[in-house]
Tab-separated table of C-alpha atoms in Angstrom:
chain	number	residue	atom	x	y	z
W	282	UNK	CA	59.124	316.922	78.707
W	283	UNK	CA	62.646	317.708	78.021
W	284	UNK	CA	63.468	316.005	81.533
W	285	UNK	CA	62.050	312.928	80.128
W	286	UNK	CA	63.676	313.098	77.186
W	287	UNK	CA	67.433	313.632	78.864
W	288	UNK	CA	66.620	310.193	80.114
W	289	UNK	CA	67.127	308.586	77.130
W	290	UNK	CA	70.362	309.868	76.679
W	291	UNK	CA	71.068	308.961	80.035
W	292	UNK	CA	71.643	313.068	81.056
W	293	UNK	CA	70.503	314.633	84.031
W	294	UNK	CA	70.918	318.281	83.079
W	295	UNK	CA	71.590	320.421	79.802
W	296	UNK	CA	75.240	321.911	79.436
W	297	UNK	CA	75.155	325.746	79.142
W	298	UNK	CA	75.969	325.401	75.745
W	299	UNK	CA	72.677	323.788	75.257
W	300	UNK	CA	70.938	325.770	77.802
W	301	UNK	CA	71.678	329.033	75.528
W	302	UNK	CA	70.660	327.312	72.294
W	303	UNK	CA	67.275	326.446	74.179
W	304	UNK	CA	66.738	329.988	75.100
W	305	UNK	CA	68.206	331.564	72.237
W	306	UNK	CA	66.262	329.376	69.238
W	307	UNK	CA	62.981	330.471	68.985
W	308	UNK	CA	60.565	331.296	66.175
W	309	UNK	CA	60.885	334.803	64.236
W	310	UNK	CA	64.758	334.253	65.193
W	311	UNK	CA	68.364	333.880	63.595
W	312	UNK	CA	70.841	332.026	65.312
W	313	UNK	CA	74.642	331.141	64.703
W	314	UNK	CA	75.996	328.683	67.134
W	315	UNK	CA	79.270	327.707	67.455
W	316	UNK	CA	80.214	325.084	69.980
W	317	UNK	CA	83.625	322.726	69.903
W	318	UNK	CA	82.786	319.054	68.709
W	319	UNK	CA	81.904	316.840	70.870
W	320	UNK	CA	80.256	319.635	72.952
W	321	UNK	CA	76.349	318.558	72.112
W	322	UNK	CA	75.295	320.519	69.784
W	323	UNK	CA	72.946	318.111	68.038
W	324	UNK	CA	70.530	317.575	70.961
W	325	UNK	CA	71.375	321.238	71.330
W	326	UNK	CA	69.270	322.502	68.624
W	327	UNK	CA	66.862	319.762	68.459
W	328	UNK	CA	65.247	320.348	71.805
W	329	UNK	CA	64.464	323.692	70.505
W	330	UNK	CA	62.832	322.955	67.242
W	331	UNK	CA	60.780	320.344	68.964
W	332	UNK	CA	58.938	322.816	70.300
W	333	UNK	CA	58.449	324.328	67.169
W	334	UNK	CA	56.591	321.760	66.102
W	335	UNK	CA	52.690	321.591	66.185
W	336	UNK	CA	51.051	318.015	65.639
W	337	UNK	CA	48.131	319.050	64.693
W	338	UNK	CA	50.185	321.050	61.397
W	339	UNK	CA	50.173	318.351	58.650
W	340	UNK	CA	53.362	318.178	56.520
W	341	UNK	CA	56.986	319.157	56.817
W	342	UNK	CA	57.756	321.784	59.442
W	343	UNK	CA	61.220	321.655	60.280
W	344	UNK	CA	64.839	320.602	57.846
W	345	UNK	CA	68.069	319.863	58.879
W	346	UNK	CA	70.959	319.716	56.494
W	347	UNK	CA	73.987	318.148	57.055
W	348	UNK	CA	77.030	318.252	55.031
W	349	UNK	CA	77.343	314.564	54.994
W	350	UNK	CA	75.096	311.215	54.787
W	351	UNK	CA	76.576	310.116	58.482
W	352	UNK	CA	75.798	312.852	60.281
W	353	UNK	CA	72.684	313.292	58.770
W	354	UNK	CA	71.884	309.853	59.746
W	355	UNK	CA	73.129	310.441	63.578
W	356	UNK	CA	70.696	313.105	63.508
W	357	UNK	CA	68.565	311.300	62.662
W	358	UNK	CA	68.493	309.054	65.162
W	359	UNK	CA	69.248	311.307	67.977
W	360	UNK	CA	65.678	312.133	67.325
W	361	UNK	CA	64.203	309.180	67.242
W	362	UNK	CA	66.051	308.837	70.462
W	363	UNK	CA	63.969	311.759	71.981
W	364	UNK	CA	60.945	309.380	71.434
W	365	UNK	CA	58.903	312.591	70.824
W	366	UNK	CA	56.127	311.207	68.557
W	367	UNK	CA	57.074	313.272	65.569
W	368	UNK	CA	57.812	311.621	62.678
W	369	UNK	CA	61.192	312.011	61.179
W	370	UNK	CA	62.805	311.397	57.578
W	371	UNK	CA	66.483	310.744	56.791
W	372	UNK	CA	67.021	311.558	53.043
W	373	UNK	CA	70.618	310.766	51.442
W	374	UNK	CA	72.928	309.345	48.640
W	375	UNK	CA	74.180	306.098	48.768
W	376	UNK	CA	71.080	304.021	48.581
W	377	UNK	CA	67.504	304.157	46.713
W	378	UNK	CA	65.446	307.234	46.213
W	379	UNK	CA	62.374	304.717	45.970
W	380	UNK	CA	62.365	303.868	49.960
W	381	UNK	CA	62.533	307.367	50.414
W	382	UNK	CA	59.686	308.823	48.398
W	383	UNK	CA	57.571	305.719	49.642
W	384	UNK	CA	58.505	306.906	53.594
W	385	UNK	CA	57.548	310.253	52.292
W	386	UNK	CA	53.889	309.964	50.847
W	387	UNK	CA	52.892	310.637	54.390
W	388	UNK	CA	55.412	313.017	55.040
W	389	UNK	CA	57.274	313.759	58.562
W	390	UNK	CA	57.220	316.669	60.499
W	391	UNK	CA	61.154	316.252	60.451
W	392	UNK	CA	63.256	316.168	57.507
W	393	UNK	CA	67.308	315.577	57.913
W	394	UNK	CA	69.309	315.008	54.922
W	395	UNK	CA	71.956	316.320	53.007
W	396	UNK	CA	71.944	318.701	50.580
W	397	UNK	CA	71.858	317.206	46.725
W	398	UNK	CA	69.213	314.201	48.441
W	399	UNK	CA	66.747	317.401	49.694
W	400	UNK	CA	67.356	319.310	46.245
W	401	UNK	CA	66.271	316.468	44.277
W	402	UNK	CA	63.699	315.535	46.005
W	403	UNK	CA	62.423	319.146	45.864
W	404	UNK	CA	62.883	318.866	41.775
W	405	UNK	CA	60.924	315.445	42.063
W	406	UNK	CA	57.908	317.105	43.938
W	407	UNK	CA	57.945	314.367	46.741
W	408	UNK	CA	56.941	316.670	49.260
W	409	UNK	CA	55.771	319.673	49.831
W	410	UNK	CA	58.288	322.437	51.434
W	411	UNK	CA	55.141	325.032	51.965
W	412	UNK	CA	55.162	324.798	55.439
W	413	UNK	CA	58.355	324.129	56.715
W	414	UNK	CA	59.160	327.192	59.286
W	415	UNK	CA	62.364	326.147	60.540
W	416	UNK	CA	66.000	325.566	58.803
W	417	UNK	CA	69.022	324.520	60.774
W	418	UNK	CA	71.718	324.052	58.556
W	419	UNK	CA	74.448	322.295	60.299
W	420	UNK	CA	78.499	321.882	60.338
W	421	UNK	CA	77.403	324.738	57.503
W	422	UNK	CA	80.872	325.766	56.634
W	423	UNK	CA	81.569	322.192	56.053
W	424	UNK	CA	78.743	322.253	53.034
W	425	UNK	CA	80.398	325.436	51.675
W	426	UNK	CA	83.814	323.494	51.370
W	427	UNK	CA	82.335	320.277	50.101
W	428	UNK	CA	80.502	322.660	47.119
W	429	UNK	CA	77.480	322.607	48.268
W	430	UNK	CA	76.379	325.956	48.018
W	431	UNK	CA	74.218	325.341	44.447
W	432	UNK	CA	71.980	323.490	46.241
W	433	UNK	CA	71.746	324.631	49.791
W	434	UNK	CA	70.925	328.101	47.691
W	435	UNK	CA	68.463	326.046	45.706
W	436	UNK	CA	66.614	324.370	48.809
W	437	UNK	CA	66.156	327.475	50.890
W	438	UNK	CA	64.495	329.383	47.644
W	439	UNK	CA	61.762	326.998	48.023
W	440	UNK	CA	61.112	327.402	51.810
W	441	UNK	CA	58.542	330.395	51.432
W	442	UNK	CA	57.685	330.291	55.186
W	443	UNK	CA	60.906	330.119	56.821
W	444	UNK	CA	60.739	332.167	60.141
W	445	UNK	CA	63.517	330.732	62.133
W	446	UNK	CA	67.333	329.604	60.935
W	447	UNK	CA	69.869	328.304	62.504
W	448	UNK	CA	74.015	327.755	61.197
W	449	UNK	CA	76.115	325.787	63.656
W	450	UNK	CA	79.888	324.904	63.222
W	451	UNK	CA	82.902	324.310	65.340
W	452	UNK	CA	84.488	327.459	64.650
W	453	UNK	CA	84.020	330.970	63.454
W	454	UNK	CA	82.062	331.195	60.170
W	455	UNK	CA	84.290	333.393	57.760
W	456	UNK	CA	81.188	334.984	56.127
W	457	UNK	CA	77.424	334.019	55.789
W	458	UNK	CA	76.450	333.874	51.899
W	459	UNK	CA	73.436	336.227	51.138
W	460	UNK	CA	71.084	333.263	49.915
W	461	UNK	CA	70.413	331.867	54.009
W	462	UNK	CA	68.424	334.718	54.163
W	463	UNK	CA	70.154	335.106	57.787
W	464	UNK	CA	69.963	338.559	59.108
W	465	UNK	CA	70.831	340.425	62.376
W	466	UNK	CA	71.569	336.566	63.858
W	467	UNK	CA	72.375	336.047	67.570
W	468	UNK	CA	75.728	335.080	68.040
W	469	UNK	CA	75.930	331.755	70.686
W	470	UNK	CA	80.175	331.508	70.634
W	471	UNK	CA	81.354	328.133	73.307
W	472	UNK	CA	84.721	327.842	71.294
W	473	UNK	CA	86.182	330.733	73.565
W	474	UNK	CA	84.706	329.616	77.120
W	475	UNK	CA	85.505	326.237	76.092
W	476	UNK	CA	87.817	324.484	77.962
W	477	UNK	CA	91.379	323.772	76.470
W	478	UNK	CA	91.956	320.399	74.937
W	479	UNK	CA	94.204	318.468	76.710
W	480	UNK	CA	96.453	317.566	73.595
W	481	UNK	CA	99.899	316.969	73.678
W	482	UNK	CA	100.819	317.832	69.909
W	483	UNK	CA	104.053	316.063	68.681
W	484	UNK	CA	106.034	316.220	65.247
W	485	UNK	CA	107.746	313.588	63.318
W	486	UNK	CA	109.943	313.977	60.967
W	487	UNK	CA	110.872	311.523	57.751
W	488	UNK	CA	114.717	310.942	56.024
W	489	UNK	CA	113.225	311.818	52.913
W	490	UNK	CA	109.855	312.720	51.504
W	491	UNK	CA	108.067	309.285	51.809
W	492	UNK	CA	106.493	309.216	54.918
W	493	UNK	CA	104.618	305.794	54.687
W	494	UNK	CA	107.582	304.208	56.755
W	495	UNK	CA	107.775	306.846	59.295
W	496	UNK	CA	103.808	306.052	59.459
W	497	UNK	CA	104.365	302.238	60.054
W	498	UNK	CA	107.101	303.328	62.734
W	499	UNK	CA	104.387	305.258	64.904
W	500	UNK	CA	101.367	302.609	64.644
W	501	UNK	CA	104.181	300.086	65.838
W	502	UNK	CA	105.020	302.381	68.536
W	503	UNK	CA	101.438	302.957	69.656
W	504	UNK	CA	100.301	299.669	69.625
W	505	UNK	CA	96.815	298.746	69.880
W	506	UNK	CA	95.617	302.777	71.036
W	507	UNK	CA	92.467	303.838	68.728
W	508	UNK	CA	93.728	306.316	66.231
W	509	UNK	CA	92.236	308.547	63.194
W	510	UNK	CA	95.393	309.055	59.818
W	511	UNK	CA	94.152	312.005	58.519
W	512	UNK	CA	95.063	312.718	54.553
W	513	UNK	CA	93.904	315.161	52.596
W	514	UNK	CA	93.213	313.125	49.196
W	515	UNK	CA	91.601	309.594	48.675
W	516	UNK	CA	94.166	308.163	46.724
W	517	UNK	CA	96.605	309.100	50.042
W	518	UNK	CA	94.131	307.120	51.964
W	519	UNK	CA	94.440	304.086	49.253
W	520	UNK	CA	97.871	304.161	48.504
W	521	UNK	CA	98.334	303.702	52.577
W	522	UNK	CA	96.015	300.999	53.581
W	523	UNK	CA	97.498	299.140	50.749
W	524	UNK	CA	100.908	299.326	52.717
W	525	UNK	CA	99.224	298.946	55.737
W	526	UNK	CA	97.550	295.693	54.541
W	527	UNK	CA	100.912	294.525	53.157
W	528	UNK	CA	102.574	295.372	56.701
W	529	UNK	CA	99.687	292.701	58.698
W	530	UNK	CA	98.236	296.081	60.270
W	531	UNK	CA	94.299	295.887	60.880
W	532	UNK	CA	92.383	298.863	59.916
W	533	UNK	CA	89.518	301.085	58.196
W	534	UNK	CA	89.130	303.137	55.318
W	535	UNK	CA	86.916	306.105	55.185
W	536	UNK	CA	86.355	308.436	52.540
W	537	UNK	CA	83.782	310.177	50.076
W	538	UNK	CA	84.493	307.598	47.402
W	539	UNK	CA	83.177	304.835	49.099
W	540	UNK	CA	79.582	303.870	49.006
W	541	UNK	CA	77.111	304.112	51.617
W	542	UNK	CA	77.545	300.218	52.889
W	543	UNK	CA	81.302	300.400	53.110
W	544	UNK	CA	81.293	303.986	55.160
W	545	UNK	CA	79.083	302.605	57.582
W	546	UNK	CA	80.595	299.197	57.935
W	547	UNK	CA	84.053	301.015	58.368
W	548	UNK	CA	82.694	303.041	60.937
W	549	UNK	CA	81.025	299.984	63.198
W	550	UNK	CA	84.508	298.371	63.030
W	551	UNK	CA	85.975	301.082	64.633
W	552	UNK	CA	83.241	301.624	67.430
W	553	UNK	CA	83.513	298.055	67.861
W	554	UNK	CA	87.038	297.330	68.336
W	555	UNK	CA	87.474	294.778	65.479
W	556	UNK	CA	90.106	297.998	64.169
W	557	UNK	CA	91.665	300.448	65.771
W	558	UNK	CA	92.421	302.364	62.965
W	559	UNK	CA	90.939	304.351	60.669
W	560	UNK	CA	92.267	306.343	57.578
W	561	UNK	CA	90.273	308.886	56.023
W	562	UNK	CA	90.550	312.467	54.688
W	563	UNK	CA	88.644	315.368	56.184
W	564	UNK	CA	85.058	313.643	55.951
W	565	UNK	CA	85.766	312.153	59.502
W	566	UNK	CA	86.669	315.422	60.996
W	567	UNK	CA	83.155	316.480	62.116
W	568	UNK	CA	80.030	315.127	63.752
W	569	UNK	CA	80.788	311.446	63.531
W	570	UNK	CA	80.010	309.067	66.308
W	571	UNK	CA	82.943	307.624	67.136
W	572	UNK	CA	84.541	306.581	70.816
W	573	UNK	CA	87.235	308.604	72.036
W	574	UNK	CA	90.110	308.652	70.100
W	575	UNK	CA	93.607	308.917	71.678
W	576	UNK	CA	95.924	309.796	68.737
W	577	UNK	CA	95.676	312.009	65.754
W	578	UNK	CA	97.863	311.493	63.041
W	579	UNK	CA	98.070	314.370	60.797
W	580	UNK	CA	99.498	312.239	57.572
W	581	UNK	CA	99.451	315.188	55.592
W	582	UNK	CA	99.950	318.872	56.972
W	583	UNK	CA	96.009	320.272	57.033
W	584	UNK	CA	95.192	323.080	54.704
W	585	UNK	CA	93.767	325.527	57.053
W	586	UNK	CA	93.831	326.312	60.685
W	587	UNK	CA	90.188	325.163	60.845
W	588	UNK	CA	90.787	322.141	59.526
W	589	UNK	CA	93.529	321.626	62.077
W	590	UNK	CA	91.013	322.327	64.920
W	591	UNK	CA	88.369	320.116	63.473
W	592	UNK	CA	90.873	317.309	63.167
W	593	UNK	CA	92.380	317.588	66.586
W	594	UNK	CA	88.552	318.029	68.009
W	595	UNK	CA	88.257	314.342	67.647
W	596	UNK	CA	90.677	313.458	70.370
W	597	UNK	CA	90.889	315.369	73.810
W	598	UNK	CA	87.291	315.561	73.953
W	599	UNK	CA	85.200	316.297	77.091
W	600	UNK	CA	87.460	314.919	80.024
W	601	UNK	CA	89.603	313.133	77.728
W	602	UNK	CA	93.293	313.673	76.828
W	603	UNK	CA	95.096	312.377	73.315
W	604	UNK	CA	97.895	313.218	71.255
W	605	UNK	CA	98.188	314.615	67.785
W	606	UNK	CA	101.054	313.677	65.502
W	607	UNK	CA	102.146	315.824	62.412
W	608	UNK	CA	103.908	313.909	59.913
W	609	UNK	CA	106.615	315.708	58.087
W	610	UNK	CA	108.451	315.097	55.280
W	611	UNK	CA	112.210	316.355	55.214
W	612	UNK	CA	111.543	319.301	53.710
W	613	UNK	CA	108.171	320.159	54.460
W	614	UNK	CA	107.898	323.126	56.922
W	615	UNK	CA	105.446	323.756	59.627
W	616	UNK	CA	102.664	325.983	58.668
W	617	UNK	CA	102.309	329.362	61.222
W	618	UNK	CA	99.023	328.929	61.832
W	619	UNK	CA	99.848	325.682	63.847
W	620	UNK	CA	100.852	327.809	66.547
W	621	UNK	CA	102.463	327.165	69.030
W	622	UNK	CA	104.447	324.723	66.549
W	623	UNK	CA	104.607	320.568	67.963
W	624	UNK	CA	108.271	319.322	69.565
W	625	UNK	CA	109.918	317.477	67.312
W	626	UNK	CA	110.462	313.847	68.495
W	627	UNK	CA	112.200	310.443	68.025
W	628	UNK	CA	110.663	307.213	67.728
W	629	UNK	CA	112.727	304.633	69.576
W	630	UNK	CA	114.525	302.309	67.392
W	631	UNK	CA	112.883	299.046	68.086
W	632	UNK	CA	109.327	298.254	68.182
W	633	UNK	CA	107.070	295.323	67.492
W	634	UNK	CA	104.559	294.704	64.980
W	635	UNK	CA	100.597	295.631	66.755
W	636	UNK	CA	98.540	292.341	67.871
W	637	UNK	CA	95.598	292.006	66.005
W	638	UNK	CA	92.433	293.345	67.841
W	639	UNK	CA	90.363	290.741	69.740
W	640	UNK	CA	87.144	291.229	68.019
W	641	UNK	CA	85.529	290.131	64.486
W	642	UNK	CA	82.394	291.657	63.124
W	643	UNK	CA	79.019	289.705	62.340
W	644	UNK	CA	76.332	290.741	60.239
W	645	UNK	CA	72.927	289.755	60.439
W	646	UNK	CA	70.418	290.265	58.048
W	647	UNK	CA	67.310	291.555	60.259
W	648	UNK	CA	67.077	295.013	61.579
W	649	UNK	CA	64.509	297.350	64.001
W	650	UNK	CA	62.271	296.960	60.731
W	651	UNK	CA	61.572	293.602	61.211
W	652	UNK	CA	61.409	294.128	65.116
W	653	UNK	CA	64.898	293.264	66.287
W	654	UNK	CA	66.692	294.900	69.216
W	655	UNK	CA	69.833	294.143	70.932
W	656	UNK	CA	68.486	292.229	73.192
W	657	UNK	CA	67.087	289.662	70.735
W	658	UNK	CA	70.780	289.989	68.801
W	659	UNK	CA	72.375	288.951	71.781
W	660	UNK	CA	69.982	286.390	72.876
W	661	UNK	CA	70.120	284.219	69.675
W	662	UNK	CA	74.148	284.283	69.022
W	663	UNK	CA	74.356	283.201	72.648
W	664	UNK	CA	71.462	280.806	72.746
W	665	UNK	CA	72.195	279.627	69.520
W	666	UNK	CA	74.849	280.429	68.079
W	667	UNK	CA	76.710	278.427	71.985
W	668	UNK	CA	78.148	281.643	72.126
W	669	UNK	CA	79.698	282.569	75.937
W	670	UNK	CA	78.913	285.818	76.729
W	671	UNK	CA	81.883	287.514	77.457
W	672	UNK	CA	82.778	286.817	73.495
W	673	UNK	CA	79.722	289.085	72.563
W	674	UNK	CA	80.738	292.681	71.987
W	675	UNK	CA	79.270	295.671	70.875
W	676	UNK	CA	75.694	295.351	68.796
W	677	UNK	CA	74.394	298.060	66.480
W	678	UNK	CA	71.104	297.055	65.474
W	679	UNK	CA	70.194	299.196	61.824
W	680	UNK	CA	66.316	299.680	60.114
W	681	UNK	CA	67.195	296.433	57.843
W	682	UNK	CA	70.407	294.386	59.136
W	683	UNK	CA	72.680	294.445	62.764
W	684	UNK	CA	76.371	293.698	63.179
W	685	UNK	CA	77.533	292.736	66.250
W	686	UNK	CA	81.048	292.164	67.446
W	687	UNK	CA	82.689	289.045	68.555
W	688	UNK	CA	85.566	287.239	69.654
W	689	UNK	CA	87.752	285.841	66.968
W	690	UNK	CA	88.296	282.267	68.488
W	691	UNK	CA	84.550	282.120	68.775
W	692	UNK	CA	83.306	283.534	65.618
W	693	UNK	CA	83.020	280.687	62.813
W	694	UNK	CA	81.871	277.570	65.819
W	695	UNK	CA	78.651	280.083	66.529
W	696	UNK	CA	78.356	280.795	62.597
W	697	UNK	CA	77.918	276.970	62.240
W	698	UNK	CA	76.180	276.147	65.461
W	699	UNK	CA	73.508	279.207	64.375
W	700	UNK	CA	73.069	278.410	60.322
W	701	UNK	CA	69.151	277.500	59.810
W	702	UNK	CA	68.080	278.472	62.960
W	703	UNK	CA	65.351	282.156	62.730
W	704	UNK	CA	65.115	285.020	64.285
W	705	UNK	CA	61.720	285.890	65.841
W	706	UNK	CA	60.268	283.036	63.362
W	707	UNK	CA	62.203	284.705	60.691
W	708	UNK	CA	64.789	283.467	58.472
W	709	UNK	CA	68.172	285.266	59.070
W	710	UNK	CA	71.497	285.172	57.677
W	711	UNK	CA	75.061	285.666	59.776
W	712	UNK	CA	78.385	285.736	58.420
W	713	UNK	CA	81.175	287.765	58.969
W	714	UNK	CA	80.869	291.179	57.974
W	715	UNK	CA	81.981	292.394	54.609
């Protein structure tokens, strides 16, 4: 089975990272793996609980909690991925409980969510946690930062049966709180036998204590290369896409104060090439599905050397190389646990604003709900829509809409050459995104 299901991921063979997990995660067992991201971990532990699960066992068996709705989401649909005939649930903020507690009256044998969404459905009653054997709680230090512990404590004093838990992270966990229930857990450590990231890490430093110039001076000098600003307070990340946006500069926002909608578009933007850049605080510095990313721009110093790593763990990944930037102001000081400390470089003098990005986004309002794939996305905006084909991009198809990237010049002839016509007899509206 698990060759099988490597297909769809297009693998041949486990990593030993994933190897271990598969040997270590069993039932009546208490694992803590720790694995760089980037590294796999997701399919890592989900192979495992898979089999775990018993289809002829009605109701919930497994739970996965994530510290945010994304990567509770990817999860998700990792497993969905695996095509392994177990239902699975993805419960989070950000959009109605109703469609939820409807998807749950016959309930999954997976549950993935994040932490207040599971509590309050476990204060509503709308399903039943009796069974549920296994708990992976993942990115868990993550939850313990975002405050989470209230209700991750809350959740696991309703699973009565829990035999087997597992806590994964990127680094070492400082201390496992009492209410996991953990005890005498194998320790599965890739952050040592992983390999180095190949990260050239470069400082910056400003005439005074506004950076935001010193910012635009770097995105000028970097061009068009993909890049995550990394701030450690939403009103940082405001404050500088409102310069940015003054400045011509294309780019995302990403943050926990935006809703649902506008986190996700932000996100297929940046996969899609219609930006290359994308500000956001710490929320983006774990689990996110994202290409690789060449620069790092440390905006503000991080607090911690953990956040540091889980910043920088976005670029250099696998057999990639990037660069990280720290941004200094003129009398901010380098903190020791940034060790060994970046060079500190020039800009040159003279650069030139970046060219805006090739690509627009579409939306369309039909999903895998109503039957749509890629295939039928790409077939009706080039059909219909007179679209050539090398102007059709990247296509994420969602349960209730798709977006689908394409080439400015092209973008508002195919929206009028395409109005009225349906998708798979159904009526369908495309515009631009957002």
């Amino acid at each position: 089975m698990i060759d099988q299901i490597l297909k769809h991921f297009d693998i041949t063979k486990l990593n030993p990272m994933q190897e271990a997990a598969l040997n270590a995660i069993q039932p009546g067992k208490d694992v803590i793996l720790l694995s760089p991201t980037g590294s796999g971990k997701t399919l890592g532990f989900l192979l495992p609980l898979l089999r775990m699960l018993d289809d002829r066992q009605p109701g919930v068996q497994a739970m996965v909690i994530a510290p945010s709705r994304e990567l509770a989401i990817q999860t998700g649909e990792v497993f969905k991925k695996m095509q392994t005939g177990y239902k699975v649930i993805t419960a989070y903020g950000g959009h109605a409980m109703r469609i939820e507690r409807n998807n749950l009256t016959e309930p999954p044998a997976l549950i993935v969510g994040t932490p207040g969404r599971i509590a309050d459905h476990l204060k509503r009653n709308t399903f039943d946690p009796a069974v549920i054997s296994a708990l992976i709680l993942d990115e868990f230090d993550k939850s313990l930062e975002l405050g989470f512990a209230a209700e991750m404590k809350f959740i696991i004093a309703q699973l009565n049966n829990l035999r087997t838990r597992v806590l994964t992270s990127a680094t070492m966990l400082n201390e496992i709180p009492e209410f996991t229930g953990v005890q005498n857990p194998l320790l599965l450590d890739f952050t040592l036998s992983a390999p180095p990231l190949k990260l050239n890490f470069s400082a910056l430093r400003a005439l005074n204590q506004d950076k935001l110039q010193l910012l635009f001076h770097l995105l000028c000098t970097l061009g068009n290369e993909p890049g995550l600003i990394f701030c450690n307070h939403r009103d940082t990340v405001e404050r500088i896409s409102e310069l940015l946006n003054g400045k011509g500069i294309i780019h995302g926002i990403y943050h926990g104060g935006l809703d649902q909608a506008q986190r996700e578009l932000a996100l297929i933007r940046f996969r899609n090439g219609t930006h290359h850049i994308l500000i956001t605080t710490d929320l983006a510095s774990r689990g996110l599905d994202v290409p690789e990313i060449m620069h790092i721009i440390h905006y503000q110093i991080p607090a911690t050397a953990s956040v540091l790593t889980h910043r920088n763990g976005r670029t250099a990944r696998m057999h990639a190389s990037g660069t990280a930037w720290l941004l200094l102001g003129i009398n901010d000081v380098v903190p020791e646990f940034i060790e060994p400390p970046p060079v500190l470089i020039q800009l040159p003098e003279s650069v030139n604003l970046p060219q805006p990005t090739p690509w627009e986004t579409v939306y369309l309002s039909l999903g895998k709900k109503d039957k749509v794939n890629k295939g039928d996305v790409a077939g009706f905006l080039i059909q219909k829509g007179e679209l050539p084909a090398d102007a059709l991009g990247r296509i994420e198809v969602m349960d209730h809409m798709a977006f689908a990237a394409v080439k400015r010049p092209f973008c508002h002839k195919m929206l009028r050459k395409i109005r009225g016509h349906p998708l798979k007899k159904k009526a369908v509206r495309v515009d631009l995104a957002g």
